Amino acid sequence: MKSKLFCALLLGCFCWQGVSAAGVDVVTRRKIGQTLTRIVAREVSGGYVRIQGVDASRSRVRIYTSVGLSYYPFREQNLQVMYDSVRAVLPSEYRKARIELYTDKREVRELIPMAYRTDADFLKQVRKKKIVPFVNRTERPLVTRQSAAVVPSQGLAGRHIALWQSHGRYFDQPENRWKWQRSRLWMTCEDLYTQSYVLPYLVPMLEHAGANVLLPRERDVQKYEVLADNDAAGQYRETDGPQKWQAGGIGFAHLQQVYRTGENPFQHGTTRRVRTVAGGAESTAVWRGDIPEKGEYAVYVSYESLPESTDDAQYTVRHLGGESTFAVNQTMGGGTWIYLGHFLLGEGEQDVVTLTNRSRRAGRIVTADAVKIGGGYGNVARTACDSLRRPDVEYRLETSGYPRFCEGARYWLQWAGFGEKVYTPKENKDDYKDDYMSRAHWVNALMGGSERMPDSTGLRIPVDMALAFHSDAGVRLNDDIIGTLGIYYTRENKGRFEGGADRYRSRDLTDIVMTQLVSDIRAVYEPEWNRRGLWNRAYYEARVPGAPTMLLELLSHQNFADMRYGSDPRFKFLVSRAIYKGILQYISSQYGLPYVVQPLPVESLATQFTEDGNVAVSWSPVMDSLEASAAPTGYVVYTRIDDGGFDNGRYVDKPSLLTQQEPGRIYSYKVTAVNEGGESFPSEVVAACRMPDQKGAVLIVNGFDRVSAPLSMRRDSLAGFYVGLDGGVPDRQDISYIGEQRVFDMSMAKCEVDSIALGACCCDYETEVIGGNTFDYPYVHGRSVARAGYSFCSASVRALEEHSVSPEEYSVVDLILGKQRSVTIGRGVAGYAFKTFSPRLQDVLRRYMAGDGALFVSGSYVAADLWTGEESSDKDRAFAEEVLHYTYDGSHPAERNRVRVVTSHAGFTRDEYRFVNDFRPDRYRIETTDALLPAGGRAFPVMRYVGNNRMAGVACAESRTFVMGFPFESVESDVQRDRLMADILTFLGSGETVSR
């Protein structure tokens, strides 16, 4: 005890001049500092270490260093190496002494995260509860997906995570206008940019691992919002069983179009309540909504939490894929919007949500209030406070006019029922500060009344940790990457959380996430990715929350070298998975649970007809080279019929499924891999349809799996993204793109005027959702194939390359190439991906065509990638000329998005077709198209581009090929696609049936 007190006094009293020690001179101390700096610099930039003092004896040498040493990710193995390196530069009389290193007021062994400590002293302190993990337990989580085919048993099951995606649009009171908090650069701004990681990737990964994820901003990018409330006529109805519905307490009501500060919609209405039953007749509540158009909508519910509330209120959401059921723990979370999930809903008036009073325990209370469907537009109106008003300016209340997902947390939190102390801690005088301060107070408002904040008033949600996802500023004039910074704070509340856990658990979280993130980026895409410091600083978002919290500054949104990676969906997926793995490691260490990572998505999907009239769906698992625990133990197959939604899935324990199909209907399938840690992201979609009285059978092959950033170049004095040449391919959709880059001049890199700085961009699309690769094109093509009277199966191109499916069984192959094209990522060290015709694919198609096959190919780069691609070769060009019978006549902007049929061949309707060349929420954009020339045989032009009259489609009757220099699925109308597909199949069958 005296020894520990002595150490504490030394640390507390230590000054910058250091402590002198006989035998350890200035030269030795300098060598120690240089040694430690070299070790830190191998992993961390800016980790300069200065020796502030040394206390040496023959048995122990204590070395006190500057804060730079604390930036290092300490582990038991590297710490021993560090000790040995320091010992090597000490005078001989200290070579056998025990080395102790101190930084940031801690001995560095204490900076090893709990997840990685195995030494006996640590385990002893844990047993004696001198080291306490941060845990926040509850018997049942906030929301449980009861209709899920598989529920994680390890992973993050039952955990609650607070997460937010940095800033958002806010009202600048001194300027009396709404604006972004960060600059418009590199086709985005931070207010939207970090959402492109959090919403499509990180949140689903955490949820697939079993976590409940709570956000202080709107998570739905759907612009429509539909409300259904018990206080509104026609939106709500009840049925009574033995237990009758009765009036409840205060609840939600939407009585006004806009809300001013202090106006809380959750104080304007009432709730309903009923006692639960364990069996017999039920009482139900049904919410009805008029859905404006078919689409994906988030569904939220609200209720009142009471001392006798049930912890398993049964909600059912009806959607186009069927019904999904959830158990909501109403003992927590009352008086706000509780997210259930995203669902595909059809247009029109319909019952959307049903609540029953059935429970595993009778006599508890179920409450019913409102349902929110979709994201909608912001409805909080702002104006300048009295103290900031100028006499010559007219002030009026004004909403942002933007979709709610664009707005900052301060406005969502008001709409979600939180009090003024949460959403406006600056008392309505500073929206900018309110936004970041409100996020921190929101965490505590969630936790109030839970195990870790029992004496505070709140929603009683047992939050385990919080993470603020930001991007940073900063510019490098060369091609250097600024990289990743982590921030935490440990000094608040005497360095302890409620319950006794050390606030250095926040450092554990930050270190683990940063280490995983940087390690994965270096291993996969960029070996030189920069790891910055681990800052222990009193940032508001890190200081105030009552749970371990990390601020992540992923990269610099100002720096071109960073954003070349940061604009790529593949990078976003990798980063989000690394963050998820880091969170999983941290939480597993706190609860003493096994560390099991959810699998990667499966690949090589195929559907094939069987002799007994069924359909076989097959796929292959993908092993994660970065994570051994991510091996799948089973799979879930989701099914969609025609243009409906996907169902809740069916579990299978092997990579195949034999299933029945009703003739004449299109069945689509997507697959996830599962293990104890959770569920992977879904695969691409494959489809099949067996037509009665079929004209023949077609194999649709999806060779379009590209997702990538726009074309980027750094040349001499110019740098930037060239969206007009190749705008890249978003993964499903892009919610961060705001407009094309305008300034490419590298001399403007450090210009302080944002609108003319390097990377400055337009803002035409900052409220829009941009469509990308849906991975659902076999259905689009297949629908036209079926309408032409042909059956079809489909497969991924990898399944074809691996011979999992045989094209010889089909008279026609339809190869989808979309915007497939050889591209790299960042500065290109990871090589190229997404080649149109890989060597293996060329071999398969050569054999197929040699056996009297027929082939339809369409895509924007069907020729350019073989003639001008970075990996193109003479063999590629020979394949195009000899097998597909075309050559390359240049690529051209798709400004006039029309092609005209010019052939006199009787099989083709003389028509004009339009394709998509603008941004849309559900279609990817075509920037350039390939012009083709016939090559050999009886090849001839079929289509020409309107405007330049170059050939858009080339056919060869002798070898039965038809190739288009634009994607078939980009044709605008269903009617035109159906007509074109029918013509193509007729031609490839030479006017006869194409059935074998």
PDB file of N, CA and C in Angstrom, residues 604-605 684 686 700-705 794-805 815-817 820 835-838 840-842 844-845:
ATOM      1  N   SER A 604     -20.794 -17.528 -55.486  1.00  0.00           N
ATOM      2  CA  SER A 604     -21.021 -18.609 -56.453  1.00  0.00           C
ATOM      3  C   SER A 604     -22.449 -19.147 -56.383  1.00  0.00           C
ATOM      4  N   LEU A 605     -23.421 -18.256 -56.377  1.00  0.00           N
ATOM      5  CA  LEU A 605     -24.822 -18.685 -56.325  1.00  0.00           C
ATOM      6  C   LEU A 605     -25.290 -19.173 -57.690  1.00  0.00           C
ATOM      7  N   GLU A 684     -25.681 -11.724 -53.485  1.00  0.00           N
ATOM      8  CA  GLU A 684     -26.427 -11.254 -54.634  1.00  0.00           C
ATOM      9  C   GLU A 684     -27.681 -12.115 -54.793  1.00  0.00           C
ATOM     10  N   VAL A 686     -30.240 -14.432 -57.020  1.00  0.00           N
ATOM     11  CA  VAL A 686     -30.440 -15.262 -58.210  1.00  0.00           C
ATOM     12  C   VAL A 686     -31.927 -15.576 -58.320  1.00  0.00           C
ATOM     13  N   ILE A 700     -29.240 -17.066 -67.273  1.00  0.00           N
ATOM     14  CA  ILE A 700     -28.847 -15.669 -67.037  1.00  0.00           C
ATOM     15  C   ILE A 700     -27.659 -15.672 -66.081  1.00  0.00           C
ATOM     16  N   VAL A 701     -26.562 -15.076 -66.507  1.00  0.00           N
ATOM     17  CA  VAL A 701     -25.332 -15.053 -65.709  1.00  0.00           C
ATOM     18  C   VAL A 701     -25.050 -13.615 -65.290  1.00  0.00           C
ATOM     19  N   ASN A 702     -24.980 -13.394 -63.994  1.00  0.00           N
ATOM     20  CA  ASN A 702     -24.681 -12.048 -63.509  1.00  0.00           C
ATOM     21  C   ASN A 702     -23.171 -11.873 -63.390  1.00  0.00           C
ATOM     22  N   GLY A 703     -22.596 -11.156 -64.351  1.00  0.00           N
ATOM     23  CA  GLY A 703     -21.175 -10.840 -64.300  1.00  0.00           C
ATOM     24  C   GLY A 703     -20.915  -9.430 -63.828  1.00  0.00           C
ATOM     25  N   PHE A 704     -21.934  -8.777 -63.277  1.00  0.00           N
ATOM     26  CA  PHE A 704     -21.806  -7.392 -62.803  1.00  0.00           C
ATOM     27  C   PHE A 704     -21.804  -7.387 -61.279  1.00  0.00           C
ATOM     28  N   ASP A 705     -20.617  -7.501 -60.684  1.00  0.00           N
ATOM     29  CA  ASP A 705     -20.503  -7.453 -59.225  1.00  0.00           C
ATOM     30  C   ASP A 705     -19.663  -6.274 -58.768  1.00  0.00           C
ATOM     31  N   SER A 794     -30.547 -18.861 -63.256  1.00  0.00           N
ATOM     32  CA  SER A 794     -29.517 -17.824 -63.204  1.00  0.00           C
ATOM     33  C   SER A 794     -28.389 -18.255 -62.292  1.00  0.00           C
ATOM     34  N   ALA A 795     -27.261 -17.587 -62.475  1.00  0.00           N
ATOM     35  CA  ALA A 795     -26.066 -17.914 -61.693  1.00  0.00           C
ATOM     36  C   ALA A 795     -25.151 -16.708 -61.648  1.00  0.00           C
ATOM     37  N   SER A 796     -24.313 -16.654 -60.631  1.00  0.00           N
ATOM     38  CA  SER A 796     -23.253 -15.658 -60.593  1.00  0.00           C
ATOM     39  C   SER A 796     -22.154 -16.088 -61.547  1.00  0.00           C
ATOM     40  N   VAL A 797     -21.369 -15.133 -62.011  1.00  0.00           N
ATOM     41  CA  VAL A 797     -20.306 -15.464 -62.955  1.00  0.00           C
ATOM     42  C   VAL A 797     -19.285 -16.394 -62.326  1.00  0.00           C
ATOM     43  N   ARG A 798     -19.079 -16.288 -61.024  1.00  0.00           N
ATOM     44  CA  ARG A 798     -18.123 -17.178 -60.360  1.00  0.00           C
ATOM     45  C   ARG A 798     -18.600 -18.631 -60.411  1.00  0.00           C
ATOM     46  N   ALA A 799     -19.906 -18.840 -60.265  1.00  0.00           N
ATOM     47  CA  ALA A 799     -20.434 -20.206 -60.368  1.00  0.00           C
ATOM     48  C   ALA A 799     -20.180 -20.776 -61.756  1.00  0.00           C
ATOM     49  N   LEU A 800     -20.304 -19.917 -62.779  1.00  0.00           N
ATOM     50  CA  LEU A 800     -20.024 -20.370 -64.143  1.00  0.00           C
ATOM     51  C   LEU A 800     -18.541 -20.688 -64.307  1.00  0.00           C
ATOM     52  N   GLU A 801     -17.686 -19.826 -63.789  1.00  0.00           N
ATOM     53  CA  GLU A 801     -16.237 -20.034 -63.898  1.00  0.00           C
ATOM     54  C   GLU A 801     -15.790 -21.296 -63.169  1.00  0.00           C
ATOM     55  N   GLU A 802     -16.442 -21.588 -62.043  1.00  0.00           N
ATOM     56  CA  GLU A 802     -16.068 -22.751 -61.242  1.00  0.00           C
ATOM     57  C   GLU A 802     -16.789 -24.016 -61.673  1.00  0.00           C
ATOM     58  N   HIS A 803     -17.555 -23.934 -62.783  1.00  0.00           N
ATOM     59  CA  HIS A 803     -18.269 -25.087 -63.340  1.00  0.00           C
ATOM     60  C   HIS A 803     -19.322 -25.639 -62.383  1.00  0.00           C
ATOM     61  N   SER A 804     -19.842 -24.772 -61.507  1.00  0.00           N
ATOM     62  CA  SER A 804     -20.957 -25.183 -60.647  1.00  0.00           C
ATOM     63  C   SER A 804     -22.250 -25.273 -61.438  1.00  0.00           C
ATOM     64  N   VAL A 805     -22.286 -24.634 -62.585  1.00  0.00           N
ATOM     65  CA  VAL A 805     -23.445 -24.690 -63.468  1.00  0.00           C
ATOM     66  C   VAL A 805     -22.923 -24.869 -64.886  1.00  0.00           C
ATOM     67  N   LEU A 815     -25.486 -12.843 -70.581  1.00  0.00           N
ATOM     68  CA  LEU A 815     -24.416 -12.416 -69.681  1.00  0.00           C
ATOM     69  C   LEU A 815     -24.585 -10.940 -69.337  1.00  0.00           C
ATOM     70  N   ILE A 816     -24.831 -10.654 -68.064  1.00  0.00           N
ATOM     71  CA  ILE A 816     -25.019  -9.286 -67.570  1.00  0.00           C
ATOM     72  C   ILE A 816     -23.660  -8.723 -67.174  1.00  0.00           C
ATOM     73  N   LEU A 817     -23.251  -7.606 -67.807  1.00  0.00           N
ATOM     74  CA  LEU A 817     -21.979  -6.978 -67.443  1.00  0.00           C
ATOM     75  C   LEU A 817     -22.148  -5.550 -66.922  1.00  0.00           C
ATOM     76  N   GLN A 820     -19.446  -3.318 -65.325  1.00  0.00           N
ATOM     77  CA  GLN A 820     -18.255  -4.081 -64.980  1.00  0.00           C
ATOM     78  C   GLN A 820     -17.059  -3.531 -65.753  1.00  0.00           C
ATOM     79  N   LYS A 835     -12.814  -7.295 -63.762  1.00  0.00           N
ATOM     80  CA  LYS A 835     -12.606  -7.398 -65.201  1.00  0.00           C
ATOM     81  C   LYS A 835     -13.863  -7.974 -65.858  1.00  0.00           C
ATOM     82  N   THR A 836     -14.189  -7.467 -67.049  1.00  0.00           N
ATOM     83  CA  THR A 836     -15.404  -7.919 -67.725  1.00  0.00           C
ATOM     84  C   THR A 836     -15.335  -9.408 -68.055  1.00  0.00           C
ATOM     85  N   PHE A 837     -14.289  -9.801 -68.762  1.00  0.00           N
ATOM     86  CA  PHE A 837     -14.133 -11.196 -69.175  1.00  0.00           C
ATOM     87  C   PHE A 837     -12.822 -11.731 -68.598  1.00  0.00           C
ATOM     88  N   SER A 838     -12.910 -12.421 -67.485  1.00  0.00           N
ATOM     89  CA  SER A 838     -11.712 -13.024 -66.897  1.00  0.00           C
ATOM     90  C   SER A 838     -11.233 -14.160 -67.789  1.00  0.00           C
ATOM     91  N   ARG A 840     -10.825 -17.228 -67.080  1.00  0.00           N
ATOM     92  CA  ARG A 840     -11.666 -18.415 -66.860  1.00  0.00           C
ATOM     93  C   ARG A 840     -13.017 -18.277 -67.550  1.00  0.00           C
ATOM     94  N   LEU A 841     -13.586 -17.071 -67.494  1.00  0.00           N
ATOM     95  CA  LEU A 841     -14.866 -16.855 -68.164  1.00  0.00           C
ATOM     96  C   LEU A 841     -14.704 -16.988 -69.678  1.00  0.00           C
ATOM     97  N   GLN A 842     -13.624 -16.460 -70.220  1.00  0.00           N
ATOM     98  CA  GLN A 842     -13.379 -16.600 -71.655  1.00  0.00           C
ATOM     99  C   GLN A 842     -13.312 -18.068 -72.063  1.00  0.00           C
ATOM    100  N   VAL A 844     -14.712 -20.667 -70.564  1.00  0.00           N
ATOM    101  CA  VAL A 844     -16.047 -21.277 -70.489  1.00  0.00           C
ATOM    102  C   VAL A 844     -16.883 -20.871 -71.697  1.00  0.00           C
ATOM    103  N   LEU A 845     -16.841 -19.602 -72.081  1.00  0.00           N
ATOM    104  CA  LEU A 845     -17.659 -19.132 -73.193  1.00  0.00           C
ATOM    105  C   LEU A 845     -17.158 -19.661 -74.532  1.00  0.00           C
TER     106      LEU A 845
END
